[in-house]
């Protein structure tokens, strides 16, 4: 997108002015202090709760399941009342979520693209009801409005970070993919004109596949996807077109093996980058969570120490008793003691000196091993000589 803005300076100015105006408007509304801070915090905690997320995910999946059942007219007729009640329940949950989010963040809500997607889905839900009220139940385009209700399942995108990562990767490839598709269109345009001139002859040509430019484009699309290209080539061979095989092979090599693979490669590269970025964000979030947990543990331990010190002053307890009571307050999940001890300078000094002593001990052991081996070697060298001297004495 940045490259696209670079080639279109007017777009950059307009978008920057719009962004500046929206930021200024948001900052102006942000200065307004609300009087219902506690109620706002209550609804914010509800929206962030995992229970609500589980409820919404189960609602969306249940809605999708009921829409699948609704495609069978017999089931829809038998369970007509259940479908009506479930529809009212689903729409009510979607509306409650929308009003709670708008109440908590009335300005910031409209700055999020996924929230705008939820608004579009709510408007799509209202379309059939509006048409039935205005045009009646027998309006001929009402089935189209009922068909696009399948877009409700897109609400799952807001609750899945993995899907959002893939959508971000697809959005980042818009400019590159547009360039690849433009080159593919140019290639198809050239071969469509060429195929029309070579194989669209009115007397003996293949008029069904190459008779006009639209048919030639559709035929080239089938060749690019390598779908039924042998049948298309067989029809050209039956009409004795000598250059048809070279035409087909060259186009398939260029369109399918180069441009489509280039399209797939671009998508894979951007997807990998987005996944790596997503993993880095998860690591940062885990680190922040761990740091917050450590701060809470440290604060709790400081409070316990202060309480014990005050108890010592008031009750006259000994230091050993205070230490024993402080040990009882520590939990096995607290990482503070080990981490602070392992990263302190005295521990590092002791650890390095231990490594030095370990190296010295290993060297001494190696020297002792060499000495033992040398002694054993000398003993083995002397042993045959003694045997030979004894044998010589017996011969004499």
Tab-separated table of N, CA and C in Angstrom, residues 290-377:
chain	number	residue	atom	x	y	z
A	290	UNK	N	4.484	-11.650	32.068
A	290	UNK	CA	5.405	-12.160	33.077
A	290	UNK	C	5.965	-11.042	33.948
A	291	UNK	N	6.286	-9.903	33.330
A	291	UNK	CA	6.784	-8.776	34.098
A	291	UNK	C	5.721	-8.240	35.055
A	292	UNK	N	4.478	-8.171	34.582
A	292	UNK	CA	3.401	-7.738	35.476
A	292	UNK	C	3.220	-8.718	36.636
A	293	UNK	N	3.327	-10.011	36.344
A	293	UNK	CA	3.207	-11.004	37.408
A	293	UNK	C	4.352	-10.862	38.412
A	294	UNK	N	5.549	-10.608	37.916
A	294	UNK	CA	6.683	-10.428	38.821
A	294	UNK	C	6.519	-9.184	39.685
A	295	UNK	N	6.014	-8.116	39.092
A	295	UNK	CA	5.788	-6.904	39.871
A	295	UNK	C	4.764	-7.148	40.973
A	296	UNK	N	3.721	-7.901	40.638
A	296	UNK	CA	2.712	-8.208	41.656
A	296	UNK	C	3.304	-9.066	42.774
A	297	UNK	N	4.129	-10.048	42.398
A	297	UNK	CA	4.753	-10.914	43.406
A	297	UNK	C	5.705	-10.111	44.280
A	298	UNK	N	6.495	-9.239	43.635
A	298	UNK	CA	7.422	-8.409	44.397
A	298	UNK	C	6.681	-7.484	45.356
A	299	UNK	N	5.599	-6.912	44.883
A	299	UNK	CA	4.807	-6.031	45.746
A	299	UNK	C	4.231	-6.809	46.919
A	300	UNK	N	3.738	-8.019	46.653
A	300	UNK	CA	3.176	-8.832	47.727
A	300	UNK	C	4.241	-9.223	48.741
A	301	UNK	N	5.440	-9.563	48.253
A	301	UNK	CA	6.515	-9.927	49.170
A	301	UNK	C	6.968	-8.734	50.011
A	302	UNK	N	7.000	-7.551	49.398
A	302	UNK	CA	7.362	-6.357	50.161
A	302	UNK	C	6.323	-6.066	51.241
A	303	UNK	N	5.067	-6.246	50.899
A	303	UNK	CA	4.025	-6.031	51.891
A	303	UNK	C	4.142	-7.035	53.038
A	304	UNK	N	4.487	-8.282	52.721
A	304	UNK	CA	4.654	-9.290	53.766
A	304	UNK	C	5.845	-8.949	54.660
A	305	UNK	N	6.941	-8.478	54.043
A	305	UNK	CA	8.121	-8.112	54.840
A	305	UNK	C	7.799	-6.934	55.756
A	306	UNK	N	7.105	-5.932	55.223
A	306	UNK	CA	6.732	-4.787	56.045
A	306	UNK	C	5.809	-5.198	57.190
A	307	UNK	N	4.886	-6.118	56.883
A	307	UNK	CA	3.985	-6.576	57.937
A	307	UNK	C	4.749	-7.331	59.028
A	308	UNK	N	5.719	-8.155	58.621
A	308	UNK	CA	6.499	-8.897	59.598
A	308	UNK	C	7.396	-7.972	60.423
A	309	UNK	N	7.943	-6.934	59.764
A	309	UNK	CA	8.774	-5.984	60.506
A	309	UNK	C	7.946	-5.234	61.527
A	310	UNK	N	6.739	-4.840	61.137
A	310	UNK	CA	5.861	-4.169	62.103
A	310	UNK	C	5.465	-5.113	63.238
A	311	UNK	N	5.274	-6.403	62.894
A	311	UNK	CA	4.943	-7.380	63.944
A	311	UNK	C	6.115	-7.576	64.900
A	312	UNK	N	7.363	-7.507	64.366
A	312	UNK	CA	8.533	-7.651	65.233
A	312	UNK	C	8.639	-6.478	66.203
A	313	UNK	N	8.351	-5.289	65.693
A	313	UNK	CA	8.450	-4.108	66.548
A	313	UNK	C	7.392	-4.144	67.650
A	314	UNK	N	6.189	-4.611	67.272
A	314	UNK	CA	5.111	-4.594	68.257
A	314	UNK	C	5.126	-5.811	69.179
A	315	UNK	N	5.494	-7.000	68.643
A	315	UNK	CA	5.420	-8.220	69.432
A	315	UNK	C	6.731	-8.694	69.994
A	316	UNK	N	7.834	-8.151	69.548
A	316	UNK	CA	9.134	-8.548	70.046
A	316	UNK	C	9.568	-9.941	69.617
A	317	UNK	N	9.260	-10.338	68.403
A	317	UNK	CA	9.666	-11.639	67.917
A	317	UNK	C	11.116	-11.609	67.448
A	318	UNK	N	11.705	-12.809	67.401
A	318	UNK	CA	13.083	-12.916	66.930
A	318	UNK	C	13.118	-12.930	65.404
A	319	UNK	N	14.339	-12.745	64.885
A	319	UNK	CA	14.492	-12.691	63.424
A	319	UNK	C	14.231	-14.052	62.786
A	320	UNK	N	14.636	-15.138	63.443
A	320	UNK	CA	14.410	-16.477	62.896
A	320	UNK	C	12.925	-16.793	62.786
A	321	UNK	N	12.139	-16.339	63.745
A	321	UNK	CA	10.695	-16.551	63.671
A	321	UNK	C	10.081	-15.781	62.508
A	322	UNK	N	10.575	-14.560	62.285
A	322	UNK	CA	10.076	-13.779	61.150
A	322	UNK	C	10.416	-14.446	59.824
A	323	UNK	N	11.636	-15.016	59.738
A	323	UNK	CA	12.033	-15.700	58.501
A	323	UNK	C	11.151	-16.912	58.247
A	324	UNK	N	10.853	-17.675	59.291
A	324	UNK	CA	10.002	-18.842	59.143
A	324	UNK	C	8.592	-18.453	58.699
A	325	UNK	N	8.067	-17.369	59.236
A	325	UNK	CA	6.746	-16.907	58.818
A	325	UNK	C	6.774	-16.391	57.379
A	326	UNK	N	7.884	-15.750	56.996
A	326	UNK	CA	7.984	-15.246	55.627
A	326	UNK	C	8.072	-16.402	54.622
A	327	UNK	N	8.731	-17.500	55.021
A	327	UNK	CA	8.792	-18.663	54.140
A	327	UNK	C	7.403	-19.230	53.867
A	328	UNK	N	6.527	-19.144	54.831
A	328	UNK	CA	5.179	-19.672	54.648
A	328	UNK	C	4.381	-18.847	53.646
A	329	UNK	N	4.740	-17.577	53.481
A	329	UNK	CA	4.007	-16.726	52.537
A	329	UNK	C	4.451	-16.945	51.097
A	330	UNK	N	5.630	-17.544	50.898
A	330	UNK	CA	6.121	-17.783	49.539
A	330	UNK	C	5.370	-18.932	48.894
A	331	UNK	N	5.164	-18.832	47.590
A	331	UNK	CA	4.462	-19.855	46.832
A	331	UNK	C	5.438	-20.536	45.872
A	332	UNK	N	5.099	-21.767	45.501
A	332	UNK	CA	5.994	-22.502	44.611
A	332	UNK	C	5.971	-21.946	43.196
A	333	UNK	N	4.953	-21.128	42.861
A	333	UNK	CA	4.899	-20.532	41.523
A	333	UNK	C	5.598	-19.196	41.435
A	334	UNK	N	6.131	-18.693	42.535
A	334	UNK	CA	6.804	-17.393	42.519
A	334	UNK	C	8.179	-17.536	41.877
A	335	UNK	N	8.419	-16.864	40.732
A	335	UNK	CA	9.729	-16.985	40.088
A	335	UNK	C	10.729	-15.935	40.547
A	336	UNK	N	10.348	-15.093	41.499
A	336	UNK	CA	11.186	-13.937	41.834
A	336	UNK	C	12.486	-14.340	42.528
A	337	UNK	N	12.415	-15.251	43.493
A	337	UNK	CA	13.599	-15.560	44.288
A	337	UNK	C	14.683	-16.157	43.422
A	338	UNK	N	14.326	-17.165	42.613
A	338	UNK	CA	15.321	-17.827	41.776
A	338	UNK	C	15.841	-16.898	40.693
A	339	UNK	N	14.955	-16.131	40.067
A	339	UNK	CA	15.396	-15.245	38.989
A	339	UNK	C	16.310	-14.148	39.514
A	340	UNK	N	15.924	-13.516	40.625
A	340	UNK	CA	16.773	-12.459	41.172
A	340	UNK	C	18.108	-13.003	41.645
A	341	UNK	N	18.077	-14.199	42.225
A	341	UNK	CA	19.321	-14.787	42.693
A	341	UNK	C	20.220	-15.174	41.514
A	342	UNK	N	19.607	-15.726	40.443
A	342	UNK	CA	20.398	-16.165	39.300
A	342	UNK	C	20.949	-15.022	38.484
A	343	UNK	N	20.378	-13.837	38.573
A	343	UNK	CA	20.860	-12.696	37.795
A	343	UNK	C	21.642	-11.696	38.634
A	344	UNK	N	21.924	-12.036	39.886
A	344	UNK	CA	22.680	-11.101	40.728
A	344	UNK	C	24.173	-11.254	40.460
A	345	UNK	N	24.917	-10.174	40.712
A	345	UNK	CA	26.365	-10.178	40.467
A	345	UNK	C	27.115	-11.153	41.381
A	346	UNK	N	26.792	-11.278	42.675
A	346	UNK	CA	27.501	-12.274	43.498
A	346	UNK	C	27.325	-13.697	42.991
A	347	UNK	N	26.110	-14.028	42.560
A	347	UNK	CA	25.901	-15.378	42.040
A	347	UNK	C	26.719	-15.610	40.773
A	348	UNK	N	26.764	-14.622	39.895
A	348	UNK	CA	27.537	-14.774	38.656
A	348	UNK	C	29.020	-14.935	38.969
A	349	UNK	N	29.514	-14.181	39.961
A	349	UNK	CA	30.927	-14.316	40.349
A	349	UNK	C	31.226	-15.705	40.886
A	350	UNK	N	30.365	-16.192	41.767
A	350	UNK	CA	30.559	-17.539	42.316
A	350	UNK	C	30.459	-18.591	41.219
A	351	UNK	N	29.517	-18.388	40.297
A	351	UNK	CA	29.334	-19.369	39.224
A	351	UNK	C	30.555	-19.416	38.304
A	352	UNK	N	31.131	-18.262	37.975
A	352	UNK	CA	32.311	-18.236	37.110
A	352	UNK	C	33.531	-18.843	37.805
A	353	UNK	N	33.678	-18.527	39.093
A	353	UNK	CA	34.795	-19.140	39.830
A	353	UNK	C	34.616	-20.658	39.930
A	354	UNK	N	33.365	-21.117	40.044
A	354	UNK	CA	33.107	-22.561	40.064
A	354	UNK	C	33.488	-23.203	38.742
A	355	UNK	N	33.186	-22.512	37.660
A	355	UNK	CA	33.580	-23.040	36.351
A	355	UNK	C	35.088	-23.113	36.218
A	356	UNK	N	35.805	-22.084	36.734
A	356	UNK	CA	37.276	-22.115	36.690
A	356	UNK	C	37.822	-23.288	37.506
A	357	UNK	N	37.277	-23.484	38.701
A	357	UNK	CA	37.719	-24.613	39.523
A	357	UNK	C	37.395	-25.959	38.863
A	358	UNK	N	36.277	-25.980	38.173
A	358	UNK	CA	35.919	-27.204	37.482
A	358	UNK	C	36.908	-27.500	36.354
A	359	UNK	N	37.312	-26.465	35.628
A	359	UNK	CA	38.308	-26.658	34.571
A	359	UNK	C	39.642	-27.125	35.158
A	360	UNK	N	40.033	-26.531	36.282
A	360	UNK	CA	41.287	-26.945	36.920
A	360	UNK	C	41.227	-28.400	37.372
A	361	UNK	N	40.082	-28.776	37.958
A	361	UNK	CA	39.911	-30.170	38.405
A	361	UNK	C	39.975	-31.135	37.227
A	362	UNK	N	39.336	-30.775	36.114
A	362	UNK	CA	39.366	-31.645	34.933
A	362	UNK	C	40.791	-31.787	34.409
A	363	UNK	N	41.561	-30.701	34.400
A	363	UNK	CA	42.959	-30.774	33.942
A	363	UNK	C	43.787	-31.668	34.863
A	364	UNK	N	43.589	-31.540	36.174
A	364	UNK	CA	44.320	-32.397	37.114
A	364	UNK	C	43.967	-33.869	36.911
A	365	UNK	N	42.709	-34.151	36.689
A	365	UNK	CA	42.286	-35.523	36.443
A	365	UNK	C	42.894	-36.074	35.150
A	366	UNK	N	42.976	-35.228	34.137
A	366	UNK	CA	43.598	-35.670	32.894
A	366	UNK	C	45.083	-35.974	33.087
A	367	UNK	N	45.786	-35.119	33.846
A	367	UNK	CA	47.192	-35.376	34.109
A	367	UNK	C	47.378	-36.689	34.895
A	368	UNK	N	46.498	-36.905	35.904
A	368	UNK	CA	46.574	-38.143	36.666
A	368	UNK	C	46.300	-39.367	35.786
A	369	UNK	N	45.372	-39.228	34.885
A	369	UNK	CA	45.060	-40.315	33.963
A	369	UNK	C	46.260	-40.640	33.080
A	370	UNK	N	46.929	-39.610	32.578
A	370	UNK	CA	48.115	-39.832	31.745
A	370	UNK	C	49.232	-40.504	32.540
A	371	UNK	N	49.395	-40.110	33.814
A	371	UNK	CA	50.421	-40.728	34.650
A	371	UNK	C	50.128	-42.215	34.873
A	372	UNK	N	48.875	-42.533	35.139
A	372	UNK	CA	48.502	-43.933	35.349
A	372	UNK	C	48.741	-44.749	34.088
A	373	UNK	N	48.369	-44.182	32.954
A	373	UNK	CA	48.577	-44.886	31.685
A	373	UNK	C	50.063	-45.113	31.432
A	374	UNK	N	50.883	-44.117	31.763
A	374	UNK	CA	52.328	-44.251	31.552
A	374	UNK	C	52.908	-45.348	32.444
A	375	UNK	N	52.472	-45.405	33.701
A	375	UNK	CA	52.965	-46.435	34.614
A	375	UNK	C	52.564	-47.825	34.136
A	376	UNK	N	51.320	-47.952	33.709
A	376	UNK	CA	50.865	-49.249	33.209
A	376	UNK	C	51.637	-49.661	31.958
A	377	UNK	N	51.990	-48.695	31.132
A	377	UNK	CA	52.753	-49.013	29.922
A	377	UNK	C	54.145	-49.526	30.277
